[in-house]
Tab-separated table of C-alpha atoms and ligand atoms in Angstrom:
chain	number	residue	atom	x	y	z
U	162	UNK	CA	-10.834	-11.380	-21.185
U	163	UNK	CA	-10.966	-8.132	-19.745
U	164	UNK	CA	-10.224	-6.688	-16.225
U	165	UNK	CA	-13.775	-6.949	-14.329
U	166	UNK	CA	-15.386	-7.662	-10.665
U	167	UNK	CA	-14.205	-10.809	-9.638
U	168	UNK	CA	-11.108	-11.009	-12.294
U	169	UNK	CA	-7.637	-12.444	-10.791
U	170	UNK	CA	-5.037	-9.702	-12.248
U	171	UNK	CA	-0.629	-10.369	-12.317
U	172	UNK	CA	1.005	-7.497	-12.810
U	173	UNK	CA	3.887	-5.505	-12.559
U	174	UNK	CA	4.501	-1.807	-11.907
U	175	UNK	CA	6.989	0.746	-10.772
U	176	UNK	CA	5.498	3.029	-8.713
U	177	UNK	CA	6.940	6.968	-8.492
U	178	UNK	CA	6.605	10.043	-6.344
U	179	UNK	CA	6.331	13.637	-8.010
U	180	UNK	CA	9.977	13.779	-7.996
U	181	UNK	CA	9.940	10.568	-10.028
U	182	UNK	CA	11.969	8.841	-7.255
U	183	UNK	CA	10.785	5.362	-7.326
U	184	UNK	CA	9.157	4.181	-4.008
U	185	UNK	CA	8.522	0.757	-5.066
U	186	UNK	CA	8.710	-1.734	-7.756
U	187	UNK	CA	7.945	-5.104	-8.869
U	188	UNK	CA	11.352	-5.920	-9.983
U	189	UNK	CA	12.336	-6.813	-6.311
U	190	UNK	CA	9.353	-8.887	-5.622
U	191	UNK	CA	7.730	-10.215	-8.633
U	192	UNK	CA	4.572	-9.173	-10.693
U	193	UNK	CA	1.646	-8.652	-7.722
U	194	UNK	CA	-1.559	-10.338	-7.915
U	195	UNK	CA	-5.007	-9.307	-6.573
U	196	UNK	CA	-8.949	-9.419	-7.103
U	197	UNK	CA	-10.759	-6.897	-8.566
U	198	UNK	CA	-13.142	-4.895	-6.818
U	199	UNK	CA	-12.644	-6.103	-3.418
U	200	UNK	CA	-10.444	-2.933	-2.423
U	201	UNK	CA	-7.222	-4.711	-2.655
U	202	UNK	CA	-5.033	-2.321	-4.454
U	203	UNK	CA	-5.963	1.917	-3.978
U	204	UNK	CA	-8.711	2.857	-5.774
U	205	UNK	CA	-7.379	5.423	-8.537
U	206	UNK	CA	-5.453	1.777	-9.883
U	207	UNK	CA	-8.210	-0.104	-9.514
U	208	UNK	CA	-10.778	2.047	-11.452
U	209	UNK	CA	-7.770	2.718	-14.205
U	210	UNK	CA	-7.686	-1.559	-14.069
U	211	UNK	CA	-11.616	-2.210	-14.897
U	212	UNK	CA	-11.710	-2.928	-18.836
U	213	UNK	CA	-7.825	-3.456	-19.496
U	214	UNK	CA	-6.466	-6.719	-20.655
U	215	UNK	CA	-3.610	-8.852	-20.667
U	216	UNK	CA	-0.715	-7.296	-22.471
U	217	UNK	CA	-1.793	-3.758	-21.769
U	218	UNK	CA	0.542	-0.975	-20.147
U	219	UNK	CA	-0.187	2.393	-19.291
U	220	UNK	CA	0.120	4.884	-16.496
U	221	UNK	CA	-1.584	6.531	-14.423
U	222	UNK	CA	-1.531	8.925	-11.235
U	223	UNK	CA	-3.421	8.767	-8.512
U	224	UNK	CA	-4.245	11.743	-6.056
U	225	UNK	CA	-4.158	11.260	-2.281
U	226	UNK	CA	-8.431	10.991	-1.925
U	227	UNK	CA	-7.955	8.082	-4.035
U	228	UNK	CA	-4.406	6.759	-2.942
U	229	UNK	CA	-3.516	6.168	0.829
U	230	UNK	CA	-5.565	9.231	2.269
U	231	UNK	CA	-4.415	12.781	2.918
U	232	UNK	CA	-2.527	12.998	6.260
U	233	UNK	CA	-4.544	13.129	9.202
U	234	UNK	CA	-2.420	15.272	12.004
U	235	UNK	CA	-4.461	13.511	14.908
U	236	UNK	CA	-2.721	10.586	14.015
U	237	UNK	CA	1.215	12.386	14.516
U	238	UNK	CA	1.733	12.377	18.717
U	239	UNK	CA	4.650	13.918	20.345
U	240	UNK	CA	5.487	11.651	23.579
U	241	UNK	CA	8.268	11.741	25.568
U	242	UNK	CA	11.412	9.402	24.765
U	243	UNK	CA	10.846	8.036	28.548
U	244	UNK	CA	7.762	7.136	28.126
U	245	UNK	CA	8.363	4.703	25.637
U	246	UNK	CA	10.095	1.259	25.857
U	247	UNK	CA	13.011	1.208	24.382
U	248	UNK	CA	13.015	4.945	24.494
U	249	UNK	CA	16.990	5.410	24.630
U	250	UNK	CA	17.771	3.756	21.173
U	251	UNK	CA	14.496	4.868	19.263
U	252	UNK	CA	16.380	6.434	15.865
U	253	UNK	CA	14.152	8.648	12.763
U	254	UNK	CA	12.677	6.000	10.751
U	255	UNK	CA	12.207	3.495	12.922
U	256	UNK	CA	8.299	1.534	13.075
U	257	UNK	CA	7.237	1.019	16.329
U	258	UNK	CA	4.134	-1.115	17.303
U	259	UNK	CA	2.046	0.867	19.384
U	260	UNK	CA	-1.006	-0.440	21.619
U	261	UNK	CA	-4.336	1.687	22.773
U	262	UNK	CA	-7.813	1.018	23.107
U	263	UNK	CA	-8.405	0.504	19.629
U	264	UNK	CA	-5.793	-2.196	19.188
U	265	UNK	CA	-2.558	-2.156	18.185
U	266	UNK	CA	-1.193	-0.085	15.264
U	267	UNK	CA	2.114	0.565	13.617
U	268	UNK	CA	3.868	4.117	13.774
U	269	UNK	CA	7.073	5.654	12.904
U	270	UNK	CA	9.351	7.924	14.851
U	271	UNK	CA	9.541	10.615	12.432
U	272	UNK	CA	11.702	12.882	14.404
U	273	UNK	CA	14.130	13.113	17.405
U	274	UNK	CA	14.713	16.496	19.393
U	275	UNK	CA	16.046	15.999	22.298
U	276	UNK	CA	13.420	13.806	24.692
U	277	UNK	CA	10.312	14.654	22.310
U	278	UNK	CA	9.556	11.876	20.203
U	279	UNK	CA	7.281	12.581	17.022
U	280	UNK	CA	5.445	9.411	16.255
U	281	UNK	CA	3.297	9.417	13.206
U	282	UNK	CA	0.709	6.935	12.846
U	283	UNK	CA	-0.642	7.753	8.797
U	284	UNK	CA	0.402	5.316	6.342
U	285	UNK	CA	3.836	6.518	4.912
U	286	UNK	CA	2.301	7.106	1.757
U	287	UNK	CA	-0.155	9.046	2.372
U	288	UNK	CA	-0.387	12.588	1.238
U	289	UNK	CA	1.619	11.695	-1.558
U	290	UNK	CA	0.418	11.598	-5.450
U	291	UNK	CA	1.279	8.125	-6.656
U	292	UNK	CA	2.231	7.220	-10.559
U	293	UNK	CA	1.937	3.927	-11.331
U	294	UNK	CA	3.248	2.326	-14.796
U	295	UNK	CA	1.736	-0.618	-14.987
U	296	UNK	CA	2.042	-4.099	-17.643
U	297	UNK	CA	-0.393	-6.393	-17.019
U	298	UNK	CA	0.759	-9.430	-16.808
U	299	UNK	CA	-2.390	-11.912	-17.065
U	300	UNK	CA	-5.908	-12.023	-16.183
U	301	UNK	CA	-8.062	-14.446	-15.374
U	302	UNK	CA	-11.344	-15.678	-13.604
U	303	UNK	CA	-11.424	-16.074	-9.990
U	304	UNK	CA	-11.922	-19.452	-8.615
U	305	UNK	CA	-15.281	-20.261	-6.493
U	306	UNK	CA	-12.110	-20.550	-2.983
U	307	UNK	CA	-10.815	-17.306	-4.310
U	308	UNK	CA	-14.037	-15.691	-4.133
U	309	UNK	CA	-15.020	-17.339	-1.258
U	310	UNK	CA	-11.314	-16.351	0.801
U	311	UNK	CA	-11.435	-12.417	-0.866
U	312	UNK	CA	-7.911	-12.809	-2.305
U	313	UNK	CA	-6.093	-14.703	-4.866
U	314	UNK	CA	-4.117	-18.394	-4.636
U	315	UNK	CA	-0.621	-19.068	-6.448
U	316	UNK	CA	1.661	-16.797	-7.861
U	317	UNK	CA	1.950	-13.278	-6.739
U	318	UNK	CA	-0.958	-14.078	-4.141
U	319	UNK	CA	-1.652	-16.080	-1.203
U	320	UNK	CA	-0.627	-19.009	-0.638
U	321	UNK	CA	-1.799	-21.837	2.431
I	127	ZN	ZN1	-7.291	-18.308	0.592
C-alpha cells in the first residue's frame, strides 16, 4: 500500500544541515514511526511521504516555512545571570526550563558575556534547511486505538 491519511509509516533517515553535518539519525535510535497527516513529522517530509511505499528511498530538503519555522527574535531574551536560578553555573548550550504566563517552555543559553545571559527560546532547528534521506521501512493501516490516540502503538511509536 501506499503512504496516505491515516497510514502507520517505519522509517529511517539521516537528517543533514547545508554543510552536510549530520544533526540526527536513525542509526542511534531505531527506524521512527508516525501517522500520516496528523502533523507528526514537519511538513516538507510529510508531503514528500504521501504516495511512497515500502521499500522506497529518496531525499529531500525542506526549507525553514516548511521545517521548524524561521527564527522568531522575540523569542531570544537577554536577562541577567542573577536573575536566574542557578545563574552562577549556567554554561552555552545548556536548556533551561523557563516559566511565564503562557506556561512553561524550554530555552537555551546561547551565549555568556559577562552577567548577560542570551536565552533563546526557537526550536534549535529552526532557521535551518533540513535534508532528509529517507528508506521507508514499512507501511501500514492505522488501527481504529491509533486513530482514536493520534499516534502510533509498537515499534518506533508509543507504547502504554
Ligand atoms: Zn495510544
Amino acid at each position: 500500500m501506499t503512504i496516505t491519511k491515516g497510514s502507520v509509516v517505519l522509517f529511517d533517515y539521516t537528517l543533514t544541515d547545508d554543510e552536510k553535518e549530520i544533526i540526527d539519525s536513525s542509526k542511534d535510535g531505531g527506524p521512527l514511526a508516525y501517522l500520516q497527516g496528523e502533523g507528526q513529522i514537519v511538513r516538507g517530509l510529510e508531503k514528500a511521504m504521501e504516495g511512497k511505499k515500502a521499500g522506497d528511498s529518496f531525499k529531500i530538503s525542506v526549507t525553514p516555512d516548511e521545517g521548524y519555522g524561521m527564527i522568531d527574535p522575540e523569542k531570544i531574551a537577554v536577562v541577567d545571570a542573577d536573575q536566574i536560578e542557578g545563574g552562577d553555573e549556567l554554561e552555552e548550550g545548556m536548556q533551561l526550563e523557563a516559566s511565564h504566563d503562557e506556561g512553561e517552555q524550554i530555552v537555551v543559553v546561547s551565549k555568556i558575556e559577562g552577567k548577560k545571559v542570551t536565552l533563546d527560546g526557537n526550536h534549535p532547528l529552526a532557521g535551518l534547511n533540513l535534508h532528509f534521506d529517507i528508506t521507508i521501512r514499512e507501511v501500514r493501516e492505522a488501527t481504529a486505538e491509533e486513530i482514536e490516540h493520534g499516534h502510533v502503538h509498537g515499534p518506533g511509536g508509543h507504547h502504554h
